[in-house]
Short mmCIF file of C-alpha atoms and ligand atoms in Angstrom, two decimals:
data_model
loop_
_atom_site.label_atom_id
_atom_site.label_comp_id
_atom_site.label_asym_id
_atom_site.label_seq_id
_atom_site.Cartn_x
_atom_site.Cartn_y
_atom_site.Cartn_z
CA MET A 16 0.15 0.16 -0.13
CA THR A 17 1.46 3.51 -1.02
CA THR A 18 1.49 6.10 1.58
CA THR A 19 -0.76 9.12 0.93
CA HIS A 20 0.35 12.32 1.91
CA THR A 21 -2.45 12.61 4.86
CA GLU A 22 -1.60 9.19 6.26
CA THR A 23 2.10 10.79 6.47
CA ALA A 24 0.79 14.10 7.93
CA ARG A 25 -0.81 11.78 10.80
CA ALA A 26 2.34 9.75 11.51
CA ALA A 27 1.98 8.48 15.01
CA PRO A 28 4.49 11.01 17.13
CA GLU A 29 6.67 9.03 19.52
CA ILE A 30 6.31 10.69 23.00
CA ALA A 31 8.25 10.51 26.36
CA SER A 32 8.02 11.51 29.85
CA MET A 33 9.12 15.18 30.05
CA ILE A 34 11.14 15.95 33.26
CA GLY A 35 12.26 19.35 33.39
CA GLY A 36 11.38 19.86 29.69
CA GLN A 37 13.79 17.20 28.61
CA PRO A 38 12.45 13.89 27.76
CA ALA A 39 13.49 11.14 29.45
CA ASP A 40 14.74 8.15 27.64
CA GLY A 41 14.64 4.46 27.77
CA GLY A 42 11.71 2.33 28.54
CA ALA A 43 9.33 0.22 26.90
CA VAL A 44 6.86 1.46 23.95
CA ARG A 45 3.68 1.42 24.01
CA GLU A 46 1.13 2.04 21.10
CA SER A 47 -1.94 4.54 22.07
CA THR A 48 -4.38 3.09 19.62
CA ASN A 49 -7.79 4.76 18.25
CA PRO A 50 -10.64 2.74 20.26
CA ALA A 51 -12.43 3.21 17.28
CA ASP A 52 -9.97 1.38 14.61
CA VAL A 53 -7.67 -0.36 17.12
CA GLU A 54 -5.29 -0.40 13.90
CA GLU A 55 -4.74 3.42 13.81
CA VAL A 56 -1.68 3.91 16.21
CA VAL A 57 -2.18 7.75 17.40
CA ALA A 58 0.89 7.62 19.29
CA THR A 59 3.88 5.91 19.88
CA VAL A 60 4.13 5.99 24.09
CA ARG A 61 8.08 5.45 25.60
CA LEU A 62 6.83 4.44 29.03
CA GLY A 63 8.77 5.71 32.11
CA ASP A 64 9.97 3.66 35.17
CA ALA A 65 9.79 3.94 39.14
CA GLY A 66 13.23 6.14 38.82
CA THR A 67 11.34 8.31 36.03
CA MET A 68 8.55 8.69 38.38
CA LEU A 69 11.10 9.77 41.60
CA ARG A 70 13.15 11.84 39.41
CA ALA A 71 10.64 13.75 38.38
CA CYS A 72 9.08 14.57 41.82
CA ARG A 73 13.36 15.42 42.80
CA THR A 74 12.86 17.81 39.75
CA ALA A 75 9.56 19.28 40.87
CA SER A 76 11.02 19.77 44.25
CA GLU A 77 13.88 21.92 43.36
CA ALA A 78 11.64 24.17 40.93
CA GLN A 79 8.68 24.42 43.78
CA GLN A 80 9.94 27.08 45.89
CA ARG A 81 10.94 29.24 43.17
CA TRP A 82 7.40 29.05 41.49
CA ALA A 83 6.05 29.61 44.82
CA ALA A 84 7.78 33.00 45.17
CA VAL A 85 6.15 34.10 41.86
CA PRO A 86 3.42 36.42 43.08
CA ALA A 87 0.06 34.67 43.13
CA PRO A 88 -1.84 36.81 40.56
CA VAL A 89 1.13 36.59 38.24
CA ARG A 90 1.00 32.74 38.76
CA GLY A 91 -3.27 33.83 38.16
CA ASN A 92 -1.74 35.26 34.77
CA VAL A 93 -0.18 32.48 33.58
CA ILE A 94 -3.24 30.09 33.93
CA SER A 95 -4.95 33.09 31.91
CA GLY A 96 -2.82 32.51 28.94
CA ALA A 97 -3.52 28.54 29.59
CA ALA A 98 -7.12 29.37 29.11
CA THR A 99 -6.53 31.28 25.67
CA LEU A 100 -4.14 28.50 24.52
CA VAL A 101 -6.72 26.10 25.36
CA ARG A 102 -9.65 28.27 24.08
CA ARG A 103 -7.57 28.57 20.55
CA ASN A 104 -6.90 24.96 20.07
CA LYS A 105 -10.36 23.87 21.28
CA THR A 106 -11.63 22.03 18.55
CA ALA A 107 -8.18 20.46 17.96
CA LEU A 108 -7.80 19.06 21.64
CA ALA A 109 -11.58 17.55 21.28
CA ALA A 110 -10.73 15.67 18.06
CA LEU A 111 -7.54 14.30 20.01
CA LEU A 112 -9.75 13.08 22.57
CA THR A 113 -12.21 11.29 20.23
CA ARG A 114 -9.30 9.59 18.43
CA GLU A 115 -7.27 8.43 21.46
CA VAL A 116 -10.42 7.46 23.85
CA GLY A 117 -13.44 7.56 21.58
CA LYS A 118 -15.23 10.02 23.38
CA PRO A 119 -18.19 11.51 20.95
CA THR A 120 -17.26 14.98 19.27
CA GLY A 121 -20.33 16.85 21.61
CA GLU A 122 -18.93 15.50 24.54
CA ALA A 123 -15.25 15.68 23.57
CA LEU A 124 -15.59 19.50 22.52
CA GLY A 125 -17.70 20.01 26.55
CA GLU A 126 -14.65 18.30 27.82
CA VAL A 127 -11.77 20.86 26.61
CA GLN A 128 -14.93 23.42 27.59
CA GLU A 129 -14.38 22.06 30.99
CA VAL A 130 -10.64 22.65 31.15
CA ILE A 131 -11.07 26.34 30.13
CA ASP A 132 -13.95 26.96 32.77
CA THR A 133 -11.67 25.68 35.27
CA CYS A 134 -8.81 27.80 34.25
CA GLU A 135 -11.46 30.64 34.15
CA PHE A 136 -12.11 30.17 37.54
CA PHE A 137 -8.88 30.21 38.96
CA LEU A 138 -7.37 32.60 37.08
CA SER A 139 -8.79 35.11 39.56
CA GLU A 140 -8.34 33.24 42.57
CA GLY A 141 -4.73 34.28 42.51
CA ARG A 142 -6.16 37.57 43.35
CA ARG A 143 -7.32 36.35 46.32
CA LEU A 144 -6.44 33.19 47.69
CA TYR A 145 -7.55 35.41 50.63
CA GLY A 146 -6.52 34.61 54.24
CA MET A 147 -8.03 36.59 57.30
CA THR A 148 -6.71 39.12 59.85
CA VAL A 149 -8.27 37.86 63.26
CA PRO A 150 -8.74 39.79 66.64
CA SER A 151 -6.46 38.77 69.45
CA GLU A 152 -7.49 38.56 73.41
CA MET A 153 -4.83 40.66 73.91
CA PRO A 154 -4.58 44.36 72.98
CA ARG A 155 -1.63 45.67 70.58
CA LYS A 156 -1.40 42.02 69.09
CA GLN A 157 -2.74 41.01 65.73
CA LEU A 158 -3.44 37.41 64.30
CA PHE A 159 -3.42 36.53 60.84
CA THR A 160 -3.93 33.32 58.42
CA PHE A 161 -2.14 32.53 55.26
CA ARG A 162 -2.61 29.94 52.84
CA THR A 163 0.76 28.56 51.81
CA PRO A 164 1.36 25.82 49.36
CA VAL A 165 1.91 22.26 50.22
CA GLY A 166 4.70 21.37 48.10
CA VAL A 167 4.88 18.82 45.35
CA ALA A 168 1.68 17.28 43.97
CA ALA A 169 2.12 13.82 42.15
CA ILE A 170 -1.36 13.94 40.05
CA ILE A 171 -2.71 10.77 38.85
CA THR A 172 -5.56 10.80 36.55
CA ALA A 173 -8.01 8.04 34.70
CA GLY A 174 -8.35 8.34 30.56
CA ASN A 175 -11.87 8.39 30.94
CA PHE A 176 -11.49 12.49 31.09
CA PRO A 177 -8.13 12.55 29.65
CA VAL A 178 -8.02 16.65 29.81
CA ALA A 179 -11.08 17.93 32.39
CA VAL A 180 -10.35 15.84 35.24
CA PRO A 181 -6.52 16.78 35.69
CA SER A 182 -7.18 20.29 34.95
CA TRP A 183 -9.10 20.09 38.10
CA TYR A 184 -5.84 19.19 39.76
CA ILE A 185 -3.04 20.97 38.12
CA VAL A 186 -4.85 24.18 37.40
CA PRO A 187 -5.49 24.76 41.18
CA ALA A 188 -2.20 23.29 42.64
CA LEU A 189 0.26 25.23 40.10
CA LEU A 190 -2.22 28.46 41.24
CA CYS A 191 -1.58 28.04 44.80
CA GLY A 192 1.94 27.50 44.17
CA ASN A 193 2.69 24.06 44.17
CA ALA A 194 4.80 22.23 41.78
CA VAL A 195 3.17 19.25 39.54
CA VAL A 196 3.90 15.57 38.38
CA TRP A 197 1.22 14.37 36.54
CA LYS A 198 1.25 10.54 35.68
CA PRO A 199 -1.77 10.54 33.14
CA ALA A 200 -3.04 6.97 32.31
CA GLU A 201 -1.00 5.83 29.64
CA TYR A 202 -3.85 5.10 26.88
CA ALA A 203 -4.38 8.44 27.16
CA SER A 204 -0.80 9.50 26.78
CA ALA A 205 -0.97 12.29 23.51
CA CYS A 206 -4.37 13.91 24.67
CA ALA A 207 -2.04 14.55 28.26
CA ARG A 208 0.98 15.46 26.05
CA ALA A 209 -1.10 17.81 24.28
CA LEU A 210 -2.54 19.75 27.47
CA ALA A 211 1.02 19.64 29.00
CA GLU A 212 2.10 21.30 25.72
CA LEU A 213 -0.28 24.26 26.27
CA PHE A 214 0.08 24.62 29.69
CA TRP A 215 4.24 24.89 28.66
CA HIS A 216 3.32 27.06 26.07
CA ALA A 217 1.24 29.43 28.71
CA GLY A 218 4.46 30.26 30.41
CA VAL A 219 4.10 27.42 33.43
CA PRO A 220 7.94 26.54 33.58
CA ALA A 221 9.02 22.99 32.37
CA ASP A 222 10.49 21.93 35.78
CA VAL A 223 7.42 22.97 37.36
CA LEU A 224 4.75 20.99 35.62
CA ASN A 225 6.47 17.23 34.92
CA LEU A 226 4.70 14.29 32.49
CA VAL A 227 5.39 10.97 33.38
CA LEU A 228 4.43 8.17 31.35
CA ALA A 229 4.23 5.01 33.53
CA ASP A 230 2.32 1.86 34.04
CA GLY A 231 0.94 1.81 37.37
CA ALA A 232 3.09 -0.70 39.05
CA SER A 233 6.06 1.55 38.23
CA THR A 234 3.96 4.90 38.90
CA PHE A 235 3.42 3.33 42.57
CA GLU A 236 6.77 1.92 43.01
CA GLY A 237 8.32 5.44 42.22
CA LEU A 238 5.65 7.53 44.39
CA GLU A 239 6.98 5.03 47.15
CA GLN A 240 10.35 6.27 46.66
CA ALA A 241 9.35 9.71 46.34
CA LEU A 242 7.25 9.96 49.23
CA GLY A 243 10.25 8.08 51.63
CA GLU A 244 12.93 11.32 50.18
CA GLY A 245 10.39 13.61 50.88
CA VAL A 246 9.54 15.19 47.42
CA VAL A 247 6.19 14.53 47.32
CA HIS A 248 3.60 16.19 49.46
CA LYS A 249 -0.09 16.12 48.20
CA VAL A 250 -1.10 13.10 46.47
CA GLY A 251 -3.88 13.37 43.90
CA PHE A 252 -5.40 10.31 42.50
CA THR A 253 -8.73 9.37 40.52
CA GLY A 254 -9.17 6.12 39.24
CA SER A 255 -10.52 2.85 41.26
CA THR A 256 -11.89 1.95 44.33
CA ASP A 257 -9.04 -0.70 44.96
CA VAL A 258 -6.12 1.62 43.91
CA GLY A 259 -7.26 4.50 45.80
CA ARG A 260 -7.46 2.41 48.98
CA ARG A 261 -3.40 1.41 48.14
CA ILE A 262 -2.14 5.12 47.58
CA GLY A 263 -4.38 6.11 50.63
CA GLU A 264 -2.54 3.54 52.31
CA LEU A 265 1.00 4.50 51.34
CA CYS A 266 0.28 8.09 51.92
CA GLY A 267 -0.71 7.22 55.48
CA ARG A 268 2.54 5.92 56.51
CA HIS A 269 3.94 9.16 55.29
CA LEU A 270 0.99 11.31 57.72
CA GLN A 271 -0.36 12.67 54.05
CA SER A 272 -3.99 12.52 52.77
CA PRO A 273 -4.43 12.45 49.47
CA CYS A 274 -6.90 13.56 47.25
CA LEU A 275 -8.90 10.62 46.18
CA GLU A 276 -11.68 10.34 43.81
CA LEU A 277 -12.97 6.75 42.81
CA GLY A 278 -15.80 4.99 41.81
CA GLY A 279 -19.37 5.33 42.41
CA LYS A 280 -22.59 3.28 42.08
CA ASN A 281 -24.84 5.77 41.24
CA PRO A 282 -28.35 5.78 41.92
CA LEU A 283 -31.61 7.79 40.03
CA VAL A 284 -34.37 7.58 42.20
CA VAL A 285 -38.44 7.74 39.81
CA MET A 286 -40.90 8.76 42.18
CA PRO A 287 -44.24 8.36 41.16
CA ASP A 288 -44.78 11.94 40.28
CA ALA A 289 -41.85 12.12 38.27
CA ASP A 290 -41.75 13.34 34.75
CA ILE A 291 -40.90 10.25 33.16
CA ASP A 292 -39.92 11.53 29.82
CA LEU A 293 -37.37 13.75 31.57
CA ALA A 294 -36.33 11.11 33.44
CA VAL A 295 -35.73 8.30 30.68
CA GLU A 296 -33.50 11.14 29.00
CA GLY A 297 -31.77 11.83 32.07
CA ALA A 298 -30.91 7.93 32.70
CA VAL A 299 -29.68 7.50 29.23
CA PHE A 300 -27.28 10.24 29.29
CA SER A 301 -26.00 9.39 32.96
CA GLY A 302 -26.07 5.65 32.16
CA PHE A 303 -24.56 5.25 28.68
CA GLY A 304 -22.77 8.54 27.64
CA THR A 305 -19.38 7.69 27.47
CA ALA A 306 -20.05 4.21 27.39
CA GLY A 307 -21.03 3.91 30.84
CA GLN A 308 -17.59 4.79 31.89
CA ARG A 309 -17.59 8.02 34.00
CA CYS A 310 -16.94 7.73 37.59
CA THR A 311 -20.35 9.66 37.78
CA SER A 312 -22.63 7.34 35.53
CA LEU A 313 -26.08 5.73 36.21
CA GLY A 314 -25.19 2.61 38.37
CA THR A 315 -29.22 1.74 38.96
CA VAL A 316 -32.63 3.32 38.41
CA ILE A 317 -34.59 3.20 41.34
CA ALA A 318 -38.36 3.14 40.30
CA ASP A 319 -41.69 3.67 42.44
CA GLU A 320 -43.38 0.18 41.62
CA ARG A 321 -46.42 2.33 40.17
CA VAL A 322 -44.29 3.96 37.72
CA HIS A 323 -41.91 1.18 37.34
CA ASP A 324 -43.06 -0.72 34.22
CA GLU A 325 -43.76 2.41 32.18
CA PHE A 326 -40.61 3.85 33.35
CA LEU A 327 -38.47 0.51 32.33
CA ALA A 328 -40.46 0.41 28.49
CA ARG A 329 -39.73 3.97 27.62
CA PHE A 330 -35.72 3.53 28.74
CA ALA A 331 -35.55 0.53 26.87
CA ARG A 332 -37.14 1.70 23.62
CA ALA A 333 -34.86 4.87 23.71
CA VAL A 334 -31.80 2.73 24.49
CA GLU A 335 -32.94 0.14 21.79
CA VAL A 336 -33.07 3.11 18.93
CA ALA A 337 -30.36 5.02 20.22
CA ALA A 338 -27.11 5.56 17.83
CA ILE A 339 -24.13 3.92 18.82
CA GLY A 340 -20.88 3.69 16.80
CA ASP A 341 -18.22 6.31 15.07
CA PRO A 342 -17.71 8.73 17.75
CA THR A 343 -17.09 11.21 15.02
CA ALA A 344 -20.63 10.85 14.18
CA ASP A 345 -23.98 11.94 16.54
CA VAL A 346 -24.19 8.94 18.63
CA LEU A 347 -25.24 8.67 22.33
CA TYR A 348 -21.82 6.85 22.71
CA GLY A 349 -18.66 5.38 20.64
CA PRO A 350 -16.05 2.67 21.72
CA MET A 351 -14.85 1.69 24.95
CA LEU A 352 -11.73 3.68 26.17
CA ASP A 353 -9.26 0.85 25.80
CA GLU A 354 -9.24 -2.83 25.56
CA ARG A 355 -8.42 -3.23 29.27
CA PHE A 356 -11.99 -1.84 29.99
CA LEU A 357 -13.69 -3.96 27.08
CA VAL A 358 -12.07 -7.02 28.43
CA ARG A 359 -12.84 -6.34 32.17
CA PHE A 360 -16.57 -5.39 31.41
CA GLU A 361 -17.08 -8.71 29.65
CA ARG A 362 -15.23 -10.79 32.19
CA ASP A 363 -17.17 -9.58 35.04
CA TRP A 364 -20.37 -9.32 33.85
CA LEU A 365 -22.07 -10.65 30.96
CA GLY A 366 -21.91 -14.44 32.88
CA LEU A 367 -23.44 -12.60 35.78
CA ILE A 368 -26.12 -11.12 34.34
CA ARG A 369 -27.40 -13.74 31.57
CA ASP A 370 -27.86 -15.96 34.58
CA HIS A 371 -29.58 -13.80 36.78
CA HIS A 372 -31.65 -10.92 35.06
CA SER A 373 -34.14 -9.56 32.17
CA ILE A 374 -32.28 -7.56 29.53
CA HIS A 375 -33.27 -5.22 27.56
CA GLY A 376 -32.21 -2.48 25.32
CA SER A 377 -30.03 -4.31 22.31
CA THR A 378 -30.68 -7.70 20.77
CA ALA A 379 -27.34 -9.03 22.47
CA THR A 380 -24.78 -8.25 25.00
CA GLY A 381 -20.76 -7.67 25.62
CA ARG A 382 -19.04 -6.75 21.94
CA ILE A 383 -20.55 -5.85 18.96
CA THR A 384 -19.25 -8.05 16.28
CA ALA A 385 -20.32 -9.34 12.71
CA ALA A 386 -21.88 -12.38 14.86
CA ALA A 387 -23.64 -10.29 17.44
CA PRO A 388 -24.43 -7.16 15.44
CA ARG A 389 -26.03 -3.77 16.43
CA GLU A 390 -29.47 -2.42 14.65
CA GLY A 391 -28.36 0.51 13.17
CA PHE A 392 -24.75 0.66 13.98
CA LEU A 393 -22.80 3.81 13.05
CA GLY A 394 -19.61 3.81 11.10
CA GLY A 395 -19.19 0.37 9.19
CA ASP A 396 -17.37 -2.67 10.68
CA PRO A 397 -17.82 -2.65 14.25
CA GLU A 398 -15.12 -5.02 14.76
CA ARG A 399 -12.39 -2.38 14.06
CA GLY A 400 -13.56 -0.40 17.29
CA LEU A 401 -13.84 -1.85 20.72
CA TYR A 402 -17.72 -1.51 20.61
CA CYS A 403 -20.01 -2.98 23.55
CA HIS A 404 -23.71 -3.21 23.09
CA PRO A 405 -26.11 -1.52 25.47
CA THR A 406 -27.72 -3.36 28.25
CA ILE A 407 -30.17 -2.69 31.08
CA VAL A 408 -30.57 -5.52 33.16
CA SER A 409 -33.64 -5.06 35.17
CA GLY A 410 -35.30 -6.89 38.41
CA VAL A 411 -32.31 -5.87 40.07
CA ARG A 412 -32.34 -6.55 44.12
CA VAL A 413 -30.65 -4.90 46.84
CA GLU A 414 -28.48 -8.12 47.40
CA ASP A 415 -27.18 -8.55 43.54
CA GLU A 416 -23.61 -7.98 43.11
CA ILE A 417 -24.70 -5.53 39.92
CA ALA A 418 -26.51 -2.99 43.04
CA ASN A 419 -23.43 -3.54 44.31
CA THR A 420 -20.31 -2.75 42.40
CA GLU A 421 -19.57 -0.65 39.68
CA THR A 422 -19.63 -1.87 36.19
CA PHE A 423 -18.03 1.18 34.33
CA GLY A 424 -19.53 -0.24 30.95
CA PRO A 425 -22.47 0.44 29.54
CA MET A 426 -25.00 -1.22 31.31
CA VAL A 427 -27.62 -0.34 34.00
CA GLY A 428 -29.63 -1.46 36.72
CA VAL A 429 -33.23 -1.29 37.32
CA ALA A 430 -35.01 -1.89 40.73
CA ARG A 431 -38.46 -1.49 42.15
CA PHE A 432 -39.27 -0.02 45.01
CA ALA A 433 -42.97 -0.02 47.18
CA ASP A 434 -41.83 2.46 50.04
CA TRP A 435 -38.76 5.40 50.80
CA GLU A 436 -36.91 2.94 53.16
CA GLU A 437 -36.64 0.15 50.43
CA ALA A 438 -35.63 2.81 47.94
CA MET A 439 -33.15 4.36 50.23
CA ALA A 440 -31.56 0.89 50.65
CA LEU A 441 -30.77 0.48 47.30
CA ALA A 442 -29.82 4.07 46.56
CA ASN A 443 -27.05 4.07 49.88
CA GLY A 444 -26.22 0.24 50.66
CA HIS A 445 -23.91 -0.82 48.02
CA GLY A 446 -21.59 1.79 50.25
CA TYR A 447 -20.53 4.22 47.61
CA GLY A 448 -21.45 7.56 47.75
CA LEU A 449 -20.28 9.76 44.78
CA SER A 450 -23.21 11.28 42.49
CA SER A 451 -27.36 10.79 42.80
CA ALA A 452 -30.28 11.85 41.54
CA ILE A 453 -34.11 12.02 41.71
CA TYR A 454 -36.92 12.72 39.99
CA THR A 455 -39.76 13.92 41.23
CA ASN A 456 -42.32 17.68 41.17
CA ASP A 457 -42.35 17.33 45.14
CA PRO A 458 -39.54 19.45 46.78
CA ARG A 459 -40.27 17.33 50.14
CA ALA A 460 -39.22 14.26 48.25
CA ALA A 461 -36.23 16.43 47.01
CA PHE A 462 -35.28 17.66 50.14
CA ARG A 463 -35.53 14.03 52.33
CA PHE A 464 -33.61 12.77 49.67
CA ARG A 465 -30.68 15.29 49.74
CA GLU A 466 -30.71 14.49 53.91
CA GLU A 467 -30.54 10.78 53.47
CA ILE A 468 -28.30 10.02 50.54
CA SER A 469 -24.71 9.31 51.38
CA ALA A 470 -23.59 10.71 47.95
CA GLY A 471 -21.48 13.74 47.91
CA MET A 472 -23.26 15.16 44.56
CA VAL A 473 -27.08 15.31 44.28
CA SER A 474 -29.12 16.09 41.43
CA VAL A 475 -32.76 16.65 41.38
CA ASN A 476 -34.58 16.11 37.68
CA ASN A 477 -30.98 15.97 35.89
CA SER A 478 -28.55 13.52 35.25
CA THR A 479 -26.30 11.83 37.80
CA SER A 480 -23.16 13.02 35.50
CA GLY A 481 -22.19 16.32 33.68
CA ALA A 482 -21.45 18.72 37.28
CA GLU A 483 -20.39 21.85 36.87
CA ALA A 484 -17.01 22.98 36.93
CA HIS A 485 -17.04 25.03 40.23
CA LEU A 486 -19.23 23.33 42.62
CA PRO A 487 -17.53 20.94 44.40
CA PHE A 488 -16.98 17.04 43.41
CA GLY A 489 -15.99 14.11 45.23
CA GLY A 490 -17.63 11.26 47.50
CA ASN A 491 -17.76 9.55 50.39
CA GLY A 492 -17.34 5.70 51.18
CA LYS A 493 -15.84 4.19 48.40
CA SER A 494 -16.15 6.55 46.44
CA GLY A 495 -13.29 8.81 48.04
CA ASN A 496 -11.97 9.92 51.42
CA GLY A 497 -14.21 13.00 51.45
CA ALA A 498 -11.55 15.52 49.45
CA ARG A 499 -13.38 17.91 47.59
CA GLN A 500 -12.22 19.07 44.09
CA SER A 501 -13.22 22.19 42.08
CA GLY A 502 -14.02 25.74 43.22
CA VAL A 503 -13.02 27.24 46.16
CA TRP A 504 -13.20 23.84 47.83
CA VAL A 505 -10.53 22.43 46.00
CA LEU A 506 -7.93 25.22 47.77
CA GLU A 507 -8.31 23.14 51.17
CA GLN A 508 -5.99 20.34 48.95
CA PHE A 509 -3.37 22.04 47.44
CA THR A 510 -2.85 24.59 50.45
CA ARG A 511 -2.04 24.59 54.34
CA TRP A 512 -2.97 27.04 56.81
CA GLN A 513 -0.22 28.81 58.41
CA SER A 514 -1.15 31.41 61.26
CA MET A 515 0.50 33.82 62.66
CA ASN A 516 0.48 36.45 65.86
CA TRP A 517 1.76 39.78 65.93
CA ASP A 518 2.60 41.28 69.53
CA LEU A 519 3.24 44.95 68.92
CA ALA A 520 2.82 45.03 73.06
CA GLY A 521 6.75 45.14 73.69
CA LYS A 522 6.52 42.51 76.53
CA LEU A 523 5.03 39.20 76.44
CA GLN A 524 1.65 39.12 76.37
CA LYS A 525 0.56 35.34 77.49
CA ALA A 526 -2.78 34.11 75.88
CA GLN A 527 -5.28 32.69 78.03
CA MET A 528 -3.17 33.42 81.13
CA ASP A 529 -2.73 37.16 81.56
CA VAL A 530 -6.39 37.90 80.10
CA ALA A 531 -7.80 39.18 83.86
CA GLU A 532 -4.88 41.41 84.46
CA ILE A 533 -4.85 42.77 80.67
CA ALA A 534 -8.68 43.48 81.57
CA ALA A 535 -7.78 45.11 84.88
CA ASP A 536 -5.31 46.86 83.15
CA LEU A 537 -7.72 48.45 80.80
CA ASP A 538 -10.30 48.80 83.31
CA TYR A 539 -12.58 46.51 81.82
CA ARG A 540 -14.44 44.11 83.78
CA MET A 541 -14.26 40.39 82.39
C1 UN1 B 619 -15.09 11.33 36.57
O1 UN1 B 619 -15.35 10.45 35.63
O2 UN1 B 619 -13.71 11.25 36.77
O3 UN1 B 619 -19.77 15.17 36.15
C2 UN1 B 619 -15.73 12.51 36.33
C3 UN1 B 619 -19.23 14.52 35.32
C4 UN1 B 619 -18.04 14.92 34.05
C5 UN1 B 619 -16.97 14.47 35.42
C6 UN1 B 619 -16.75 13.09 35.65
N1 UN1 B 619 -18.06 16.83 34.56
O4 UN1 B 619 -20.07 13.64 34.71
#
């Protein structure tokens, strides 16, 4: 086959870890491929090892104080520059997301917009980063609080949101005066490199934002060594509950509390007074958007028995006719992010549900193939890509595996409830606590749900996913350690409070002990 001009222009670049602006050499090579066409190589990725992670953390540690000395409003200007560059490159970056992780164009554009929103929120925070002046109990003494940077932040992210979720960490971490080592998912390396380039071009020094491309085991080992050497002071991790638990243990040994954003089993409750069409629309988007591979994806619909059958019939119909396929077309969802998710989804879930439940939404489950086709599949031969049928599993009970474990694929459970207690047992019983939704027009039900749900995020008449970029994002229980990202709340992750007292009295004034004498001196009765 002759190589056409277009093919040459799209030849896969080789990318490597970047430490202090220098590519790290050596290491295994992995191809990052297009999940909609696995023959297409998007980038050749040179993976680092534990030593790469450690060197990146040392480099960041050496650079951090210099960056912290840059006035916060000036760091904000750099973030402003990043916002401009990401906006100018929005279409190209979104197209790369579609190519590398198969995110449909509309969602990919939305994700890049989320990076811009995050930059825009934080660029002015550089002019705030407020501390307080606090009254003292003594005369001629003043108390203050200051936010100080934490140091080096090691940020380890998943590939389902290859640029938005990383920006939730990187942007506030940099703005607050920290240096960053970012370890993205290997299968989203090209997206990561592109975003990092935009930050560097905006003026973030190369040793203040370091990029490490490595597998999970090497990253963990390198992180362990870096924590031991004292060159990492905060870990941010978005990924599975199991890995989050290990990272939490590791950080705990070093007396650190990481920012953990883990899995979810997000419920969507349909009350008898709900607008059923709206609830169906919300369930389709939150259950099957990104092929169910969001941490905020809908896990189980919990429908009042009076509307259950009607809801299920309409939901199944909507999913049956939904367009699935080529992510550059107008589809509900495209391929799985990477082969590992397809393999795991088929291995862990298909046998289990076939034996126990009624299946709706498609004529088959698992991978879409010539032998198990999807009617109306968009985009030619489905076997070129990593496509899965959408699956709705009805008859879910509170004790079922599917009611209690994240599936991370295009699969939604539907359960029915007779009373409120039963609904809440299904909504909370799994022990996750990330996102949740209720469809109702009764304010009492909405507020009661808000009070009783364990999730960190609650939607009323909206989907479980699609949080706005300036509200606190995060979960409880198996979904995280209570840390919150986004908006002003994430500042608690990337700064530490320092308090100062300044005594102008010219003599030692002892807090708690001298208060009575001071009052007497001032002729003031206590
Ligand atoms: C995730 O899946 O890790 O709220 C984050 C949402 C997105 C972010 C999801 N804005 O669904």
